[in-house]
JSON list of C-alpha atoms in Angstrom, two decimals:
[
{"chain": "A", "resi": 1, "resn": "MET", "atom": "CA", "xyz": [17.45, 23.51, -9.50]},
{"chain": "A", "resi": 2, "resn": "LYS", "atom": "CA", "xyz": [19.77, 20.75, -7.42]},
{"chain": "A", "resi": 3, "resn": "ASN", "atom": "CA", "xyz": [21.18, 18.11, -9.51]},
{"chain": "A", "resi": 4, "resn": "SER", "atom": "CA", "xyz": [22.86, 15.14, -7.33]},
{"chain": "A", "resi": 5, "resn": "MET", "atom": "CA", "xyz": [23.31, 11.72, -7.77]},
{"chain": "A", "resi": 6, "resn": "VAL", "atom": "CA", "xyz": [22.82, 8.62, -5.76]},
{"chain": "A", "resi": 7, "resn": "LEU", "atom": "CA", "xyz": [24.18, 5.10, -6.58]},
{"chain": "A", "resi": 8, "resn": "ALA", "atom": "CA", "xyz": [20.67, 3.23, -6.02]},
{"chain": "A", "resi": 9, "resn": "VAL", "atom": "CA", "xyz": [20.40, -0.32, -6.37]},
{"chain": "A", "resi": 10, "resn": "ALA", "atom": "CA", "xyz": [16.68, -0.10, -6.17]},
{"chain": "A", "resi": 11, "resn": "PHE", "atom": "CA", "xyz": [15.95, -3.94, -5.68]},
{"chain": "A", "resi": 12, "resn": "MET", "atom": "CA", "xyz": [12.02, -3.63, -6.26]},
{"chain": "A", "resi": 13, "resn": "CYS", "atom": "CA", "xyz": [10.11, -7.34, -5.91]},
{"chain": "A", "resi": 14, "resn": "PHE", "atom": "CA", "xyz": [7.45, -5.76, -7.80]},
{"chain": "A", "resi": 15, "resn": "SER", "atom": "CA", "xyz": [7.61, -1.85, -10.00]},
{"chain": "A", "resi": 16, "resn": "THR", "atom": "CA", "xyz": [4.77, -0.17, -11.30]},
{"chain": "A", "resi": 17, "resn": "GLY", "atom": "CA", "xyz": [7.90, -0.36, -14.01]},
{"chain": "A", "resi": 18, "resn": "ASN", "atom": "CA", "xyz": [6.18, -3.43, -15.61]},
{"chain": "A", "resi": 19, "resn": "ALA", "atom": "CA", "xyz": [3.24, -4.77, -15.00]},
{"chain": "A", "resi": 20, "resn": "GLN", "atom": "CA", "xyz": [2.64, -8.19, -13.04]},
{"chain": "A", "resi": 21, "resn": "THR", "atom": "CA", "xyz": [0.31, -10.00, -11.97]},
{"chain": "A", "resi": 22, "resn": "ASN", "atom": "CA", "xyz": [0.01, -12.03, -8.19]},
{"chain": "A", "resi": 23, "resn": "ASN", "atom": "CA", "xyz": [-2.39, -13.83, -7.44]},
{"chain": "A", "resi": 24, "resn": "ILE", "atom": "CA", "xyz": [-1.38, -14.86, -3.78]},
{"chain": "A", "resi": 25, "resn": "ASP", "atom": "CA", "xyz": [-3.91, -16.51, -0.69]},
{"chain": "A", "resi": 26, "resn": "PHE", "atom": "CA", "xyz": [-1.37, -16.89, 1.56]},
{"chain": "A", "resi": 27, "resn": "ASN", "atom": "CA", "xyz": [-1.58, -20.23, 2.70]},
{"chain": "A", "resi": 28, "resn": "ASN", "atom": "CA", "xyz": [-4.21, -18.67, 4.93]},
{"chain": "A", "resi": 29, "resn": "THR", "atom": "CA", "xyz": [-7.08, -21.58, 6.23]},
{"chain": "A", "resi": 30, "resn": "SER", "atom": "CA", "xyz": [-9.65, -18.17, 6.18]},
{"chain": "A", "resi": 31, "resn": "GLY", "atom": "CA", "xyz": [-9.89, -19.22, 1.85]},
{"chain": "A", "resi": 32, "resn": "LEU", "atom": "CA", "xyz": [-9.72, -14.88, 1.71]},
{"chain": "A", "resi": 33, "resn": "LYS", "atom": "CA", "xyz": [-7.70, -15.04, -1.56]},
{"chain": "A", "resi": 34, "resn": "MET", "atom": "CA", "xyz": [-5.96, -11.22, -2.65]},
{"chain": "A", "resi": 35, "resn": "GLU", "atom": "CA", "xyz": [-5.14, -10.73, -6.38]},
{"chain": "A", "resi": 36, "resn": "THR", "atom": "CA", "xyz": [-2.31, -8.32, -6.93]},
{"chain": "A", "resi": 37, "resn": "ASP", "atom": "CA", "xyz": [-1.97, -6.28, -11.03]},
{"chain": "A", "resi": 38, "resn": "TYR", "atom": "CA", "xyz": [1.13, -4.42, -10.34]},
{"chain": "A", "resi": 39, "resn": "GLY", "atom": "CA", "xyz": [1.05, -1.01, -13.77]},
{"chain": "A", "resi": 40, "resn": "SER", "atom": "CA", "xyz": [-0.10, -1.21, -16.95]},
{"chain": "A", "resi": 41, "resn": "ASP", "atom": "CA", "xyz": [-0.25, -3.97, -19.62]},
{"chain": "A", "resi": 42, "resn": "ASN", "atom": "CA", "xyz": [1.10, -0.97, -21.46]},
{"chain": "A", "resi": 43, "resn": "PRO", "atom": "CA", "xyz": [5.29, 0.64, -21.98]},
{"chain": "A", "resi": 44, "resn": "GLU", "atom": "CA", "xyz": [3.92, 3.04, -22.44]},
{"chain": "A", "resi": 45, "resn": "ILE", "atom": "CA", "xyz": [1.82, 4.00, -19.57]},
{"chain": "A", "resi": 46, "resn": "ASN", "atom": "CA", "xyz": [4.55, 3.29, -16.66]},
{"chain": "A", "resi": 47, "resn": "ASP", "atom": "CA", "xyz": [6.86, 5.05, -18.68]},
{"chain": "A", "resi": 48, "resn": "LEU", "atom": "CA", "xyz": [5.29, 7.95, -17.78]},
{"chain": "A", "resi": 49, "resn": "MET", "atom": "CA", "xyz": [4.37, 7.01, -14.34]},
{"chain": "A", "resi": 50, "resn": "SER", "atom": "CA", "xyz": [7.93, 6.29, -13.65]},
{"chain": "A", "resi": 51, "resn": "PHE", "atom": "CA", "xyz": [8.45, 9.85, -14.65]},
{"chain": "A", "resi": 52, "resn": "GLN", "atom": "CA", "xyz": [5.54, 11.50, -13.50]},
{"chain": "A", "resi": 53, "resn": "GLY", "atom": "CA", "xyz": [6.87, 9.65, -9.71]},
{"chain": "A", "resi": 54, "resn": "ILE", "atom": "CA", "xyz": [3.46, 7.15, -9.32]},
{"chain": "A", "resi": 55, "resn": "ASP", "atom": "CA", "xyz": [3.05, 4.12, -8.62]},
{"chain": "A", "resi": 56, "resn": "PHE", "atom": "CA", "xyz": [-0.21, 1.86, -9.01]},
{"chain": "A", "resi": 57, "resn": "MET", "atom": "CA", "xyz": [-1.51, -0.80, -8.65]},
{"chain": "A", "resi": 58, "resn": "LYS", "atom": "CA", "xyz": [-5.24, -3.03, -8.94]},
{"chain": "A", "resi": 59, "resn": "VAL", "atom": "CA", "xyz": [-6.01, -4.88, -6.10]},
{"chain": "A", "resi": 60, "resn": "ASP", "atom": "CA", "xyz": [-8.76, -7.87, -5.66]},
{"chain": "A", "resi": 61, "resn": "PHE", "atom": "CA", "xyz": [-10.03, -9.40, -2.53]},
{"chain": "A", "resi": 62, "resn": "SER", "atom": "CA", "xyz": [-12.16, -12.57, -2.86]},
{"chain": "A", "resi": 63, "resn": "GLY", "atom": "CA", "xyz": [-13.80, -15.59, -0.34]},
{"chain": "A", "resi": 64, "resn": "LYS", "atom": "CA", "xyz": [-17.38, -16.73, -0.37]},
{"chain": "A", "resi": 65, "resn": "GLU", "atom": "CA", "xyz": [-17.68, -14.56, 3.52]},
{"chain": "A", "resi": 66, "resn": "LEU", "atom": "CA", "xyz": [-17.22, -11.08, 1.91]},
{"chain": "A", "resi": 67, "resn": "GLU", "atom": "CA", "xyz": [-20.04, -11.46, 1.03]},
{"chain": "A", "resi": 68, "resn": "GLY", "atom": "CA", "xyz": [-22.16, -9.23, 4.11]},
{"chain": "A", "resi": 69, "resn": "LYS", "atom": "CA", "xyz": [-18.14, -7.46, 5.23]},
{"chain": "A", "resi": 70, "resn": "SER", "atom": "CA", "xyz": [-18.02, -4.09, 5.78]},
{"chain": "A", "resi": 71, "resn": "TYR", "atom": "CA", "xyz": [-14.36, -3.29, 4.82]},
{"chain": "A", "resi": 72, "resn": "HIS", "atom": "CA", "xyz": [-12.36, -0.88, 7.25]},
{"chain": "A", "resi": 73, "resn": "ILE", "atom": "CA", "xyz": [-8.77, 1.12, 6.36]},
{"chain": "A", "resi": 74, "resn": "THR", "atom": "CA", "xyz": [-6.32, 2.25, 8.45]},
{"chain": "A", "resi": 75, "resn": "VAL", "atom": "CA", "xyz": [-3.22, 4.71, 8.90]},
{"chain": "A", "resi": 76, "resn": "LYS", "atom": "CA", "xyz": [-0.57, 4.90, 10.96]},
{"chain": "A", "resi": 77, "resn": "GLU", "atom": "CA", "xyz": [1.90, 7.65, 9.88]},
{"chain": "A", "resi": 78, "resn": "ILE", "atom": "CA", "xyz": [5.50, 6.48, 11.62]},
{"chain": "A", "resi": 79, "resn": "TRP", "atom": "CA", "xyz": [7.63, 8.97, 12.03]},
{"chain": "A", "resi": 80, "resn": "ASN", "atom": "CA", "xyz": [11.62, 7.92, 13.34]},
{"chain": "A", "resi": 81, "resn": "GLY", "atom": "CA", "xyz": [10.39, 4.72, 14.52]},
{"chain": "A", "resi": 82, "resn": "LYS", "atom": "CA", "xyz": [7.51, 6.29, 16.28]},
{"chain": "A", "resi": 83, "resn": "VAL", "atom": "CA", "xyz": [3.80, 5.71, 16.20]},
{"chain": "A", "resi": 84, "resn": "VAL", "atom": "CA", "xyz": [2.66, 9.99, 15.87]},
{"chain": "A", "resi": 85, "resn": "SER", "atom": "CA", "xyz": [-0.99, 8.62, 14.20]},
{"chain": "A", "resi": 86, "resn": "ASP", "atom": "CA", "xyz": [-2.69, 5.95, 13.63]},
{"chain": "A", "resi": 87, "resn": "THR", "atom": "CA", "xyz": [-6.67, 6.90, 12.12]},
{"chain": "A", "resi": 88, "resn": "THR", "atom": "CA", "xyz": [-9.01, 5.76, 9.53]},
{"chain": "A", "resi": 89, "resn": "VAL", "atom": "CA", "xyz": [-8.84, 5.90, 5.93]},
{"chain": "A", "resi": 90, "resn": "PHE", "atom": "CA", "xyz": [-11.50, 4.46, 5.38]},
{"chain": "A", "resi": 91, "resn": "ASN", "atom": "CA", "xyz": [-14.70, 1.80, 7.38]},
{"chain": "A", "resi": 92, "resn": "SER", "atom": "CA", "xyz": [-17.82, 1.87, 5.10]},
{"chain": "A", "resi": 93, "resn": "LYS", "atom": "CA", "xyz": [-20.03, 0.60, 7.91]},
{"chain": "A", "resi": 94, "resn": "LYS", "atom": "CA", "xyz": [-20.04, 4.49, 8.15]},
{"chain": "A", "resi": 95, "resn": "THR", "atom": "CA", "xyz": [-20.24, 5.67, 4.25]},
{"chain": "A", "resi": 96, "resn": "GLY", "atom": "CA", "xyz": [-23.81, 6.91, 4.70]},
{"chain": "A", "resi": 97, "resn": "VAL", "atom": "CA", "xyz": [-24.85, 5.00, 2.12]},
{"chain": "A", "resi": 98, "resn": "LYS", "atom": "CA", "xyz": [-26.56, 1.34, 2.84]},
{"chain": "A", "resi": 99, "resn": "GLN", "atom": "CA", "xyz": [-25.48, 0.53, -0.37]},
{"chain": "A", "resi": 100, "resn": "PHE", "atom": "CA", "xyz": [-21.88, 0.96, 0.32]},
{"chain": "A", "resi": 101, "resn": "GLU", "atom": "CA", "xyz": [-21.96, -0.68, 3.58]},
{"chain": "A", "resi": 102, "resn": "THR", "atom": "CA", "xyz": [-21.52, -4.28, 2.97]},
{"chain": "A", "resi": 103, "resn": "LEU", "atom": "CA", "xyz": [-20.43, -6.33, 0.77]},
{"chain": "A", "resi": 104, "resn": "LYS", "atom": "CA", "xyz": [-23.17, -7.91, -1.89]},
{"chain": "A", "resi": 105, "resn": "ASP", "atom": "CA", "xyz": [-20.95, -10.16, -3.65]},
{"chain": "A", "resi": 106, "resn": "SER", "atom": "CA", "xyz": [-18.00, -12.02, -2.79]},
{"chain": "A", "resi": 107, "resn": "MET", "atom": "CA", "xyz": [-15.80, -10.31, -4.05]},
{"chain": "A", "resi": 108, "resn": "LEU", "atom": "CA", "xyz": [-13.82, -5.73, -2.95]},
{"chain": "A", "resi": 109, "resn": "SER", "atom": "CA", "xyz": [-11.76, -4.83, -5.82]},
{"chain": "A", "resi": 110, "resn": "MET", "atom": "CA", "xyz": [-10.02, -1.69, -5.39]},
{"chain": "A", "resi": 111, "resn": "ARG", "atom": "CA", "xyz": [-7.51, 0.82, -7.28]},
{"chain": "A", "resi": 112, "resn": "ILE", "atom": "CA", "xyz": [-4.75, 2.56, -5.86]},
{"chain": "A", "resi": 113, "resn": "ILE", "atom": "CA", "xyz": [-2.03, 5.27, -6.75]},
{"chain": "A", "resi": 114, "resn": "ALA", "atom": "CA", "xyz": [-0.08, 6.98, -4.89]},
{"chain": "A", "resi": 115, "resn": "ARG", "atom": "CA", "xyz": [2.34, 10.04, -5.58]},
{"chain": "A", "resi": 116, "resn": "HIS", "atom": "CA", "xyz": [4.41, 11.82, -4.04]},
{"chain": "A", "resi": 117, "resn": "THR", "atom": "CA", "xyz": [4.48, 15.71, -3.91]},
{"chain": "A", "resi": 118, "resn": "ASP", "atom": "CA", "xyz": [6.45, 18.78, -2.64]},
{"chain": "A", "resi": 119, "resn": "ASN", "atom": "CA", "xyz": [6.54, 17.38, 1.37]},
{"chain": "A", "resi": 120, "resn": "ASN", "atom": "CA", "xyz": [3.68, 15.83, 0.70]},
{"chain": "A", "resi": 121, "resn": "LEU", "atom": "CA", "xyz": [2.14, 11.87, -0.15]},
{"chain": "A", "resi": 122, "resn": "ARG", "atom": "CA", "xyz": [-1.06, 12.01, -1.46]},
{"chain": "A", "resi": 123, "resn": "VAL", "atom": "CA", "xyz": [-2.98, 8.32, -1.53]},
{"chain": "A", "resi": 124, "resn": "LYS", "atom": "CA", "xyz": [-6.33, 6.96, -3.68]},
{"chain": "A", "resi": 125, "resn": "PHE", "atom": "CA", "xyz": [-8.29, 4.56, -2.75]},
{"chain": "A", "resi": 126, "resn": "LYS", "atom": "CA", "xyz": [-11.07, 4.23, -6.40]},
{"chain": "A", "resi": 127, "resn": "PHE", "atom": "CA", "xyz": [-13.63, 1.64, -5.80]},
{"chain": "A", "resi": 128, "resn": "PRO", "atom": "CA", "xyz": [-15.99, 0.45, -8.41]},
{"chain": "A", "resi": 129, "resn": "ARG", "atom": "CA", "xyz": [-19.19, 3.53, -7.62]},
{"chain": "A", "resi": 130, "resn": "PHE", "atom": "CA", "xyz": [-16.76, 6.65, -5.36]},
{"chain": "A", "resi": 131, "resn": "SER", "atom": "CA", "xyz": [-13.06, 7.30, -4.26]},
{"chain": "A", "resi": 132, "resn": "ILE", "atom": "CA", "xyz": [-10.87, 8.12, -1.35]},
{"chain": "A", "resi": 133, "resn": "THR", "atom": "CA", "xyz": [-8.22, 10.94, -1.85]},
{"chain": "A", "resi": 134, "resn": "LYS", "atom": "CA", "xyz": [-5.95, 11.31, 1.46]},
{"chain": "A", "resi": 135, "resn": "ASP", "atom": "CA", "xyz": [-2.87, 13.28, 1.96]},
{"chain": "A", "resi": 136, "resn": "TYR", "atom": "CA", "xyz": [0.27, 13.33, 3.41]},
{"chain": "A", "resi": 137, "resn": "ASP", "atom": "CA", "xyz": [2.76, 14.97, 5.59]},
{"chain": "A", "resi": 138, "resn": "ALA", "atom": "CA", "xyz": [6.66, 13.79, 4.23]},
{"chain": "A", "resi": 139, "resn": "THR", "atom": "CA", "xyz": [9.95, 14.18, 3.95]},
{"chain": "A", "resi": 140, "resn": "ALA", "atom": "CA", "xyz": [10.98, 15.65, 0.68]},
{"chain": "A", "resi": 141, "resn": "SER", "atom": "CA", "xyz": [12.79, 12.48, -0.82]},
{"chain": "A", "resi": 142, "resn": "GLU", "atom": "CA", "xyz": [11.28, 11.25, -4.30]},
{"chain": "A", "resi": 143, "resn": "GLU", "atom": "CA", "xyz": [12.28, 7.87, -3.07]},
{"chain": "A", "resi": 144, "resn": "TYR", "atom": "CA", "xyz": [9.05, 6.73, -1.48]},
{"chain": "A", "resi": 145, "resn": "SER", "atom": "CA", "xyz": [7.89, 3.90, -2.79]},
{"chain": "A", "resi": 146, "resn": "LEU", "atom": "CA", "xyz": [4.00, 2.32, -3.07]},
{"chain": "A", "resi": 147, "resn": "ARG", "atom": "CA", "xyz": [4.24, -1.69, -1.66]},
{"chain": "A", "resi": 148, "resn": "ASN", "atom": "CA", "xyz": [1.79, -4.23, -0.96]},
{"chain": "A", "resi": 149, "resn": "LEU", "atom": "CA", "xyz": [2.60, -5.73, 2.19]},
{"chain": "A", "resi": 150, "resn": "ALA", "atom": "CA", "xyz": [0.58, -8.28, 2.53]},
{"chain": "A", "resi": 151, "resn": "ASP", "atom": "CA", "xyz": [1.52, -9.64, -0.85]},
{"chain": "A", "resi": 152, "resn": "GLU", "atom": "CA", "xyz": [4.98, -9.12, -0.48]},
{"chain": "A", "resi": 153, "resn": "SER", "atom": "CA", "xyz": [6.04, -10.76, 3.33]},
{"chain": "A", "resi": 154, "resn": "ASN", "atom": "CA", "xyz": [3.42, -13.52, 2.37]},
{"chain": "A", "resi": 155, "resn": "LEU", "atom": "CA", "xyz": [1.29, -12.34, 5.15]},
{"chain": "A", "resi": 156, "resn": "GLN", "atom": "CA", "xyz": [-1.80, -13.80, 7.01]},
{"chain": "A", "resi": 157, "resn": "ILE", "atom": "CA", "xyz": [-4.10, -12.24, 5.62]},
{"chain": "A", "resi": 158, "resn": "GLY", "atom": "CA", "xyz": [-8.54, -13.45, 7.07]},
{"chain": "A", "resi": 159, "resn": "CYS", "atom": "CA", "xyz": [-12.11, -11.81, 7.89]},
{"chain": "A", "resi": 160, "resn": "ASP", "atom": "CA", "xyz": [-12.91, -10.75, 11.47]},
{"chain": "A", "resi": 161, "resn": "GLU", "atom": "CA", "xyz": [-8.75, -9.59, 11.72]},
{"chain": "A", "resi": 162, "resn": "LYS", "atom": "CA", "xyz": [-7.35, -6.61, 11.53]},
{"chain": "A", "resi": 163, "resn": "PHE", "atom": "CA", "xyz": [-3.90, -7.35, 8.48]},
{"chain": "A", "resi": 164, "resn": "TYR", "atom": "CA", "xyz": [-1.26, -4.82, 6.94]},
{"chain": "A", "resi": 165, "resn": "PHE", "atom": "CA", "xyz": [-1.87, -4.22, 4.17]},
{"chain": "A", "resi": 166, "resn": "LEU", "atom": "CA", "xyz": [0.14, -1.33, 2.24]},
{"chain": "A", "resi": 167, "resn": "ALA", "atom": "CA", "xyz": [3.12, -0.25, 3.12]},
{"chain": "A", "resi": 168, "resn": "TYR", "atom": "CA", "xyz": [4.69, 3.76, 1.54]},
{"chain": "A", "resi": 169, "resn": "ILE", "atom": "CA", "xyz": [7.50, 3.80, 2.17]},
{"chain": "A", "resi": 170, "resn": "LEU", "atom": "CA", "xyz": [11.07, 5.46, 1.98]},
{"chain": "A", "resi": 171, "resn": "PRO", "atom": "CA", "xyz": [14.36, 2.33, 0.68]},
{"chain": "A", "resi": 172, "resn": "TYR", "atom": "CA", "xyz": [17.40, 0.95, 3.37]},
{"chain": "A", "resi": 173, "resn": "GLU", "atom": "CA", "xyz": [20.69, 2.90, 2.38]},
{"chain": "A", "resi": 174, "resn": "ARG", "atom": "CA", "xyz": [23.05, 0.36, 3.03]},
{"chain": "A", "resi": 175, "resn": "GLU", "atom": "CA", "xyz": [26.97, 1.48, 4.20]},
{"chain": "A", "resi": 176, "resn": "ASP", "atom": "CA", "xyz": [28.38, 0.87, 0.89]},
{"chain": "A", "resi": 177, "resn": "GLY", "atom": "CA", "xyz": [25.61, 4.10, -0.67]},
{"chain": "A", "resi": 178, "resn": "SER", "atom": "CA", "xyz": [22.99, 1.28, -2.21]},
{"chain": "A", "resi": 179, "resn": "LYS", "atom": "CA", "xyz": [19.38, 1.23, -2.07]},
{"chain": "A", "resi": 180, "resn": "SER", "atom": "CA", "xyz": [16.51, -1.39, -1.35]},
{"chain": "A", "resi": 181, "resn": "TRP", "atom": "CA", "xyz": [12.68, -1.19, -1.24]},
{"chain": "A", "resi": 182, "resn": "CYS", "atom": "CA", "xyz": [11.91, -4.90, -1.21]},
{"chain": "A", "resi": 183, "resn": "GLU", "atom": "CA", "xyz": [14.22, -5.29, 1.61]},
{"chain": "A", "resi": 184, "resn": "VAL", "atom": "CA", "xyz": [12.00, -3.45, 4.08]},
{"chain": "A", "resi": 185, "resn": "GLY", "atom": "CA", "xyz": [8.72, -4.31, 2.00]},
{"chain": "A", "resi": 186, "resn": "THR", "atom": "CA", "xyz": [9.14, -8.36, 2.16]},
{"chain": "A", "resi": 187, "resn": "SER", "atom": "CA", "xyz": [9.46, -7.43, 6.40]},
{"chain": "A", "resi": 188, "resn": "GLY", "atom": "CA", "xyz": [6.47, -7.00, 7.71]},
{"chain": "A", "resi": 189, "resn": "ASP", "atom": "CA", "xyz": [6.51, -8.82, 10.29]},
{"chain": "A", "resi": 190, "resn": "SER", "atom": "CA", "xyz": [8.13, -6.54, 12.24]},
{"chain": "A", "resi": 191, "resn": "ALA", "atom": "CA", "xyz": [6.71, -3.51, 9.84]},
{"chain": "A", "resi": 192, "resn": "GLU", "atom": "CA", "xyz": [6.06, -1.04, 13.50]},
{"chain": "A", "resi": 193, "resn": "LYS", "atom": "CA", "xyz": [10.48, -1.58, 13.52]},
{"chain": "A", "resi": 194, "resn": "TRP", "atom": "CA", "xyz": [11.65, -0.36, 10.40]},
{"chain": "A", "resi": 195, "resn": "GLY", "atom": "CA", "xyz": [12.52, 3.08, 11.92]},
{"chain": "A", "resi": 196, "resn": "ASP", "atom": "CA", "xyz": [15.31, 1.38, 14.04]},
{"chain": "A", "resi": 197, "resn": "LYS", "atom": "CA", "xyz": [15.97, -1.84, 11.90]},
{"chain": "A", "resi": 198, "resn": "PHE", "atom": "CA", "xyz": [16.66, -0.07, 8.85]},
{"chain": "A", "resi": 199, "resn": "GLY", "atom": "CA", "xyz": [16.39, 3.54, 9.67]},
{"chain": "A", "resi": 200, "resn": "ILE", "atom": "CA", "xyz": [13.62, 4.89, 7.68]},
{"chain": "A", "resi": 201, "resn": "GLU", "atom": "CA", "xyz": [12.64, 7.95, 8.85]},
{"chain": "A", "resi": 202, "resn": "HIS", "atom": "CA", "xyz": [8.93, 8.13, 7.97]},
{"chain": "A", "resi": 203, "resn": "TYR", "atom": "CA", "xyz": [6.64, 5.87, 6.09]},
{"chain": "A", "resi": 204, "resn": "LEU", "atom": "CA", "xyz": [2.94, 4.68, 6.27]},
{"chain": "A", "resi": 205, "resn": "LEU", "atom": "CA", "xyz": [0.91, 1.76, 6.83]},
{"chain": "A", "resi": 206, "resn": "PHE", "atom": "CA", "xyz": [-1.79, 0.42, 6.45]},
{"chain": "A", "resi": 207, "resn": "GLU", "atom": "CA", "xyz": [-3.86, -1.65, 7.73]},
{"chain": "A", "resi": 208, "resn": "MET", "atom": "CA", "xyz": [-7.27, -3.26, 6.48]},
{"chain": "A", "resi": 209, "resn": "LYS", "atom": "CA", "xyz": [-9.99, -5.32, 8.01]},
{"chain": "A", "resi": 210, "resn": "PHE", "atom": "CA", "xyz": [-13.06, -7.37, 7.07]},
{"chain": "A", "resi": 211, "resn": "GLU", "atom": "CA", "xyz": [-15.78, -7.78, 9.14]}
]
């Protein structure tokens, strides 16, 4: 067994260590709002998730204009500063099940569960009546963290245009050996350049679109 000790200052803006709720309208004029709950209200469950390296969040989108919209989640896999793939995670219009193709009311709720195991990142999107699980190649590092990028960077969101949603990232390592996830997650306006800006070897960048 390999043991290591790393001096890390984990400036986690939003952590599963303590349940936290953010209700953000992002100062936009679209009327679309997003509420995010991080972690669990139960401290013992939070401890277990932290021990197992599990990230968990609940996200609710709301707004009158959501009714009748479809929703499309895509992901960019970025290695060494380059986008190596841009693929669909889920597209409600292509489910083949008519009742799931568009939203019937003004809200979309989901839970996101993510975990790093071996050289793999597993991300599960749980919707009210179905779920989607995706696996992605990763480094051997156990320091990946799932971030709500739209929330953490206070990004503009709205319907009919793609926006940054989630990021599954490694930390920025400073010269003094300390590490920061928050410094990366709050730089959403330059998300595709994190590899060059922060020297991050690998991360996933999820985008979303209501249309």
